[in-house]
Amino acid sequence: MQDKQLALAVQLHDEETFTSYHGETNNNAVVDLQRFIDRELGDVNSLYLFGNSSVGKSHLLNAAATYANEKGLTALCLSLSELTTLSIELLDGLESIDVICFDDIGLIASDQKWQQAIFDLYNRVVEQGKLIIISGNETATGLKLTLPDLVSRLSWGLTLQVKPLTDEEKMAALRQRAAQRGINIQQDSTGYLFNRYSGDMKALIACLDKLDTLSIQSQRKITIPFIKEALPELNA
């Protein structure tokens, strides 16, 4: 079991904390996640977090794991987009971890084997008195999972909805991400990116990271002319 856990010893993203999650729209969700980890929300061991693909659920899951670490707890944050390429045996023994987070549960909607494996781990986590947080893009009943028992488990504990951020909150998050990475980008350039991606935070962050790499390679600042040259697809 130790070897399997070592294989899953992924690095948490230091910049994705509760403090760096911008805006007031989801303050209640942030507070409730903290209180859940602090066990201040009653005798519950599971939490289901849902919202559309650009509201920052991955950020919040990583923040929850980081917060648990700061409290002296063991924690693991895993994306099912990566995990499902591996063996389900990697889930064996994970119930010994204090806080386990799974991102994008909807990705296994057509995979009965992985649904059963998550369901079994869910039960073991609850039996051991540990905590599990799972995220998805829809409500538990709207995920189109084919294992009714897993849908039932997701509905058992606490459910938090992450609401869409305002445009101002998204821009603030993008600027902070740039500052944390030491990326020199002008305000008009962030506005240009924002307008091209319609506020899709995942796409915005990925684009920013790509521009950072290209600007370092070319030793140029990230300006609108540079963006147009580096990412011609934005001009289409």
GROMACS .gro file of C-alpha atoms in nm:
model
  236
    1MET     CA    1   0.000   0.000   0.000
    2GLN     CA    2   0.288   0.236   0.077
    3ASP     CA    3   0.432   0.193  -0.274
    4LYS     CA    4   0.092   0.268  -0.426
    5GLN     CA    5   0.055   0.584  -0.223
    6LEU     CA    6   0.403   0.693  -0.323
    7ALA     CA    7   0.295   0.660  -0.685
    8LEU     CA    8   0.015   0.906  -0.609
    9ALA     CA    9   0.231   1.152  -0.418
   10VAL     CA   10   0.147   1.437  -0.652
   11GLN     CA   11   0.263   1.790  -0.576
   12LEU     CA   12  -0.004   2.033  -0.462
   13HIS     CA   13  -0.017   2.367  -0.643
   14ASP     CA   14   0.117   2.615  -0.389
   15GLU     CA   15  -0.058   2.909  -0.555
   16GLU     CA   16  -0.403   2.746  -0.531
   17THR     CA   17  -0.510   2.823  -0.176
   18PHE     CA   18  -0.828   2.955  -0.016
   19THR     CA   19  -0.659   3.294   0.018
   20SER     CA   20  -0.582   3.314  -0.353
   21TYR     CA   21  -0.937   3.219  -0.455
   22HIS     CA   22  -1.075   3.555  -0.566
   23GLY     CA   23  -1.408   3.724  -0.518
   24GLU     CA   24  -1.703   3.728  -0.283
   25THR     CA   25  -1.937   3.520  -0.497
   26ASN     CA   26  -1.829   3.192  -0.338
   27ASN     CA   27  -1.721   3.310   0.007
   28ASN     CA   28  -1.974   3.080   0.172
   29ALA     CA   29  -1.840   2.777  -0.015
   30VAL     CA   30  -1.483   2.860   0.091
   31VAL     CA   31  -1.586   2.900   0.455
   32ASP     CA   32  -1.789   2.577   0.452
   33LEU     CA   33  -1.498   2.382   0.301
   34GLN     CA   34  -1.274   2.504   0.581
   35ARG     CA   35  -1.535   2.423   0.843
   36PHE     CA   36  -1.585   2.078   0.690
   37ILE     CA   37  -1.215   2.000   0.724
   38ASP     CA   38  -1.222   2.143   1.078
   39ARG     CA   39  -1.520   1.915   1.148
   40GLU     CA   40  -1.744   2.202   1.248
   41LEU     CA   41  -2.037   2.104   1.025
   42GLY     CA   42  -2.164   1.806   1.216
   43ASP     CA   43  -2.092   1.437   1.194
   44VAL     CA   44  -2.039   1.418   0.817
   45ASN     CA   45  -1.747   1.267   0.629
   46SER     CA   46  -1.826   1.355   0.268
   47LEU     CA   47  -1.877   1.670   0.065
   48TYR     CA   48  -1.985   1.705  -0.297
   49LEU     CA   49  -1.880   2.024  -0.474
   50PHE     CA   50  -2.044   2.110  -0.805
   51GLY     CA   51  -2.049   2.392  -1.058
   52ASN     CA   52  -1.967   2.455  -1.422
   53SER     CA   53  -1.622   2.400  -1.567
   54SER     CA   54  -1.489   2.754  -1.519
   55VAL     CA   55  -1.577   2.836  -1.158
   56GLY     CA   56  -1.254   2.712  -0.997
   57LYS     CA   57  -1.351   2.376  -0.848
   58SER     CA   58  -1.003   2.234  -0.907
   59HIS     CA   59  -0.856   2.536  -0.731
   60LEU     CA   60  -1.086   2.483  -0.433
   61LEU     CA   61  -1.006   2.111  -0.408
   62ASN     CA   62  -0.635   2.185  -0.412
   63ALA     CA   63  -0.693   2.460  -0.157
   64ALA     CA   64  -0.880   2.215   0.066
   65ALA     CA   65  -0.590   1.968   0.056
   66THR     CA   66  -0.340   2.247   0.127
   67TYR     CA   67  -0.553   2.371   0.417
   68ALA     CA   68  -0.569   2.018   0.560
   69ASN     CA   69  -0.188   1.994   0.540
   70GLU     CA   70  -0.159   2.324   0.726
   71LYS     CA   71  -0.377   2.174   0.998
   72GLY     CA   72  -0.138   1.881   1.033
   73LEU     CA   73  -0.356   1.637   0.839
   74THR     CA   74  -0.256   1.411   0.553
   75ALA     CA   75  -0.428   1.504   0.226
   76LEU     CA   76  -0.430   1.408  -0.139
   77CYS     CA   77  -0.590   1.584  -0.437
   78LEU     CA   78  -0.637   1.374  -0.749
   79SER     CA   79  -0.787   1.442  -1.091
   80LEU     CA   80  -0.988   1.156  -1.235
   81SER     CA   81  -0.877   1.269  -1.581
   82GLU     CA   82  -0.530   1.138  -1.492
   83LEU     CA   83  -0.623   0.868  -1.244
   84THR     CA   84  -0.841   0.667  -1.481
   85THR     CA   85  -0.541   0.598  -1.703
   86LEU     CA   86  -0.397   0.397  -1.414
   87SER     CA   87  -0.503   0.084  -1.228
   88ILE     CA   88  -0.791   0.102  -0.980
   89GLU     CA   89  -0.564  -0.081  -0.737
   90LEU     CA   90  -0.402   0.256  -0.669
   91LEU     CA   91  -0.710   0.339  -0.461
   92ASP     CA   92  -0.631   0.056  -0.218
   93GLY     CA   93  -0.544   0.195   0.123
   94LEU     CA   94  -0.629   0.558   0.046
   95GLU     CA   95  -0.884   0.548   0.329
   96SER     CA   96  -0.588   0.595   0.565
   97ILE     CA   97  -0.547   0.953   0.437
   98ASP     CA   98  -0.725   1.218   0.645
   99VAL     CA   99  -0.863   1.419   0.352
  100ILE     CA  100  -0.891   1.274   0.000
  101CYS     CA  101  -1.014   1.492  -0.289
  102PHE     CA  102  -1.129   1.373  -0.633
  103ASP     CA  103  -1.184   1.616  -0.918
  104ASP     CA  104  -1.424   1.570  -1.213
  105ILE     CA  105  -1.631   1.268  -1.105
  106GLY     CA  106  -1.835   1.305  -1.425
  107LEU     CA  107  -1.540   1.177  -1.626
  108ILE     CA  108  -1.617   0.822  -1.512
  109ALA     CA  109  -1.987   0.837  -1.608
  110SER     CA  110  -1.939   0.561  -1.865
  111ASP     CA  111  -1.686   0.357  -1.666
  112GLN     CA  112  -1.862   0.110  -1.437
  113LYS     CA  113  -1.535  -0.027  -1.301
  114TRP     CA  114  -1.411   0.310  -1.179
  115GLN     CA  115  -1.751   0.405  -1.042
  116GLN     CA  116  -1.752   0.089  -0.833
  117ALA     CA  117  -1.395   0.156  -0.716
  118ILE     CA  118  -1.480   0.512  -0.605
  119PHE     CA  119  -1.796   0.385  -0.436
  120ASP     CA  120  -1.599   0.121  -0.244
  121LEU     CA  121  -1.334   0.375  -0.139
  122TYR     CA  122  -1.607   0.616  -0.034
  123ASN     CA  123  -1.747   0.354   0.202
  124ARG     CA  124  -1.403   0.274   0.345
  125VAL     CA  125  -1.332   0.644   0.404
  126VAL     CA  126  -1.656   0.684   0.599
  127GLU     CA  127  -1.591   0.365   0.798
  128GLN     CA  128  -1.245   0.493   0.895
  129GLY     CA  129  -1.381   0.832   0.997
  130LYS     CA  130  -1.177   1.017   0.734
  131LEU     CA  131  -1.297   1.288   0.494
  132ILE     CA  132  -1.365   1.275   0.120
  133ILE     CA  133  -1.440   1.567  -0.115
  134ILE     CA  134  -1.557   1.505  -0.471
  135SER     CA  135  -1.628   1.760  -0.743
  136GLY     CA  136  -1.842   1.748  -1.056
  137ASN     CA  137  -1.993   1.977  -1.317
  138GLU     CA  138  -2.353   1.883  -1.235
  139THR     CA  139  -2.565   1.793  -0.937
  140ALA     CA  140  -2.519   1.433  -0.825
  141THR     CA  141  -2.837   1.326  -1.004
  142GLY     CA  142  -2.740   1.515  -1.319
  143LEU     CA  143  -2.402   1.343  -1.365
  144LYS     CA  144  -2.541   1.051  -1.567
  145LEU     CA  145  -2.349   0.802  -1.355
  146THR     CA  146  -2.454   0.443  -1.423
  147LEU     CA  147  -2.402   0.321  -1.065
  148PRO     CA  148  -2.705   0.432  -0.859
  149ASP     CA  149  -2.526   0.354  -0.533
  150LEU     CA  150  -2.254   0.608  -0.615
  151VAL     CA  151  -2.513   0.873  -0.694
  152SER     CA  152  -2.672   0.796  -0.357
  153ARG     CA  153  -2.338   0.831  -0.176
  154LEU     CA  154  -2.266   1.167  -0.341
  155SER     CA  155  -2.602   1.288  -0.212
  156TRP     CA  156  -2.546   1.157   0.140
  157GLY     CA  157  -2.316   1.421   0.282
  158LEU     CA  158  -2.285   1.794   0.234
  159THR     CA  159  -2.340   1.952  -0.107
  160LEU     CA  160  -2.191   2.289  -0.204
  161GLN     CA  161  -2.253   2.476  -0.528
  162VAL     CA  162  -1.972   2.688  -0.671
  163LYS     CA  163  -2.132   2.975  -0.861
  164PRO     CA  164  -1.992   3.152  -1.168
  165LEU     CA  165  -1.749   3.433  -1.090
  166THR     CA  166  -1.812   3.787  -1.204
  167ASP     CA  167  -1.595   3.924  -1.484
  168GLU     CA  168  -1.417   4.145  -1.230
  169GLU     CA  169  -1.336   3.843  -1.012
  170LYS     CA  170  -1.202   3.650  -1.310
  171MET     CA  171  -0.980   3.938  -1.414
  172ALA     CA  172  -0.849   3.975  -1.059
  173ALA     CA  173  -0.774   3.601  -1.047
  174LEU     CA  174  -0.589   3.619  -1.380
  175ARG     CA  175  -0.380   3.915  -1.265
  176GLN     CA  176  -0.295   3.743  -0.938
  177ARG     CA  177  -0.194   3.424  -1.119
  178ALA     CA  178   0.040   3.631  -1.333
  179ALA     CA  179   0.186   3.804  -1.027
  180GLN     CA  180   0.239   3.474  -0.846
  181ARG     CA  181   0.427   3.336  -1.144
  182GLY     CA  182   0.631   3.654  -1.184
  183ILE     CA  183   0.479   3.707  -1.528
  184ASN     CA  184   0.517   4.059  -1.664
  185ILE     CA  185   0.192   4.127  -1.845
  186GLN     CA  186   0.022   4.461  -1.903
  187GLN     CA  187  -0.339   4.524  -1.804
  188ASP     CA  188  -0.453   4.577  -2.163
  189SER     CA  189  -0.303   4.237  -2.249
  190THR     CA  190  -0.501   4.059  -1.978
  191GLY     CA  191  -0.812   4.234  -2.107
  192TYR     CA  192  -0.735   4.115  -2.459
  193LEU     CA  193  -0.699   3.754  -2.340
  194PHE     CA  194  -1.015   3.779  -2.134
  195ASN     CA  195  -1.221   3.902  -2.427
  196ARG     CA  196  -1.093   3.625  -2.655
  197TYR     CA  197  -1.169   3.345  -2.409
  198SER     CA  198  -1.508   3.473  -2.286
  199GLY     CA  199  -1.401   3.438  -1.925
  200ASP     CA  200  -1.324   3.064  -1.935
  201MET     CA  201  -1.080   3.052  -1.642
  202LYS     CA  202  -0.926   2.716  -1.731
  203ALA     CA  203  -0.853   2.833  -2.083
  204LEU     CA  204  -0.728   3.169  -1.959
  205ILE     CA  205  -0.483   3.016  -1.711
  206ALA     CA  206  -0.358   2.763  -1.966
  207CYS     CA  207  -0.309   3.041  -2.219
  208LEU     CA  208  -0.125   3.256  -1.966
  209ASP     CA  209   0.110   2.970  -1.879
  210LYS     CA  210   0.179   2.906  -2.247
  211LEU     CA  211   0.250   3.275  -2.310
  212ASP     CA  212   0.486   3.281  -2.013
  213THR     CA  213   0.689   2.995  -2.159
  214LEU     CA  214   0.697   3.153  -2.506
  215SER     CA  215   0.794   3.495  -2.371
  216ILE     CA  216   1.084   3.345  -2.176
  217GLN     CA  217   1.202   3.156  -2.483
  218SER     CA  218   1.187   3.465  -2.701
  219GLN     CA  219   1.288   3.708  -2.423
  220ARG     CA  220   0.995   3.936  -2.502
  221LYS     CA  221   0.731   4.097  -2.285
  222ILE     CA  222   0.372   3.976  -2.307
  223THR     CA  223   0.202   4.253  -2.503
  224ILE     CA  224  -0.097   4.242  -2.736
  225PRO     CA  225   0.127   4.230  -3.048
  226PHE     CA  226   0.323   3.944  -2.890
  227ILE     CA  227   0.003   3.757  -2.804
  228LYS     CA  228  -0.125   3.796  -3.162
  229GLU     CA  229   0.203   3.664  -3.296
  230ALA     CA  230   0.244   3.380  -3.044
  231LEU     CA  231  -0.119   3.266  -3.056
  232PRO     CA  232  -0.248   3.339  -3.406
  233GLU     CA  233  -0.554   3.122  -3.341
  234LEU     CA  234  -0.691   3.404  -3.123
  235ASN     CA  235  -0.711   3.628  -3.426
  236ALA     CA  236  -0.948   3.398  -3.613
   0.00000   0.00000   0.00000
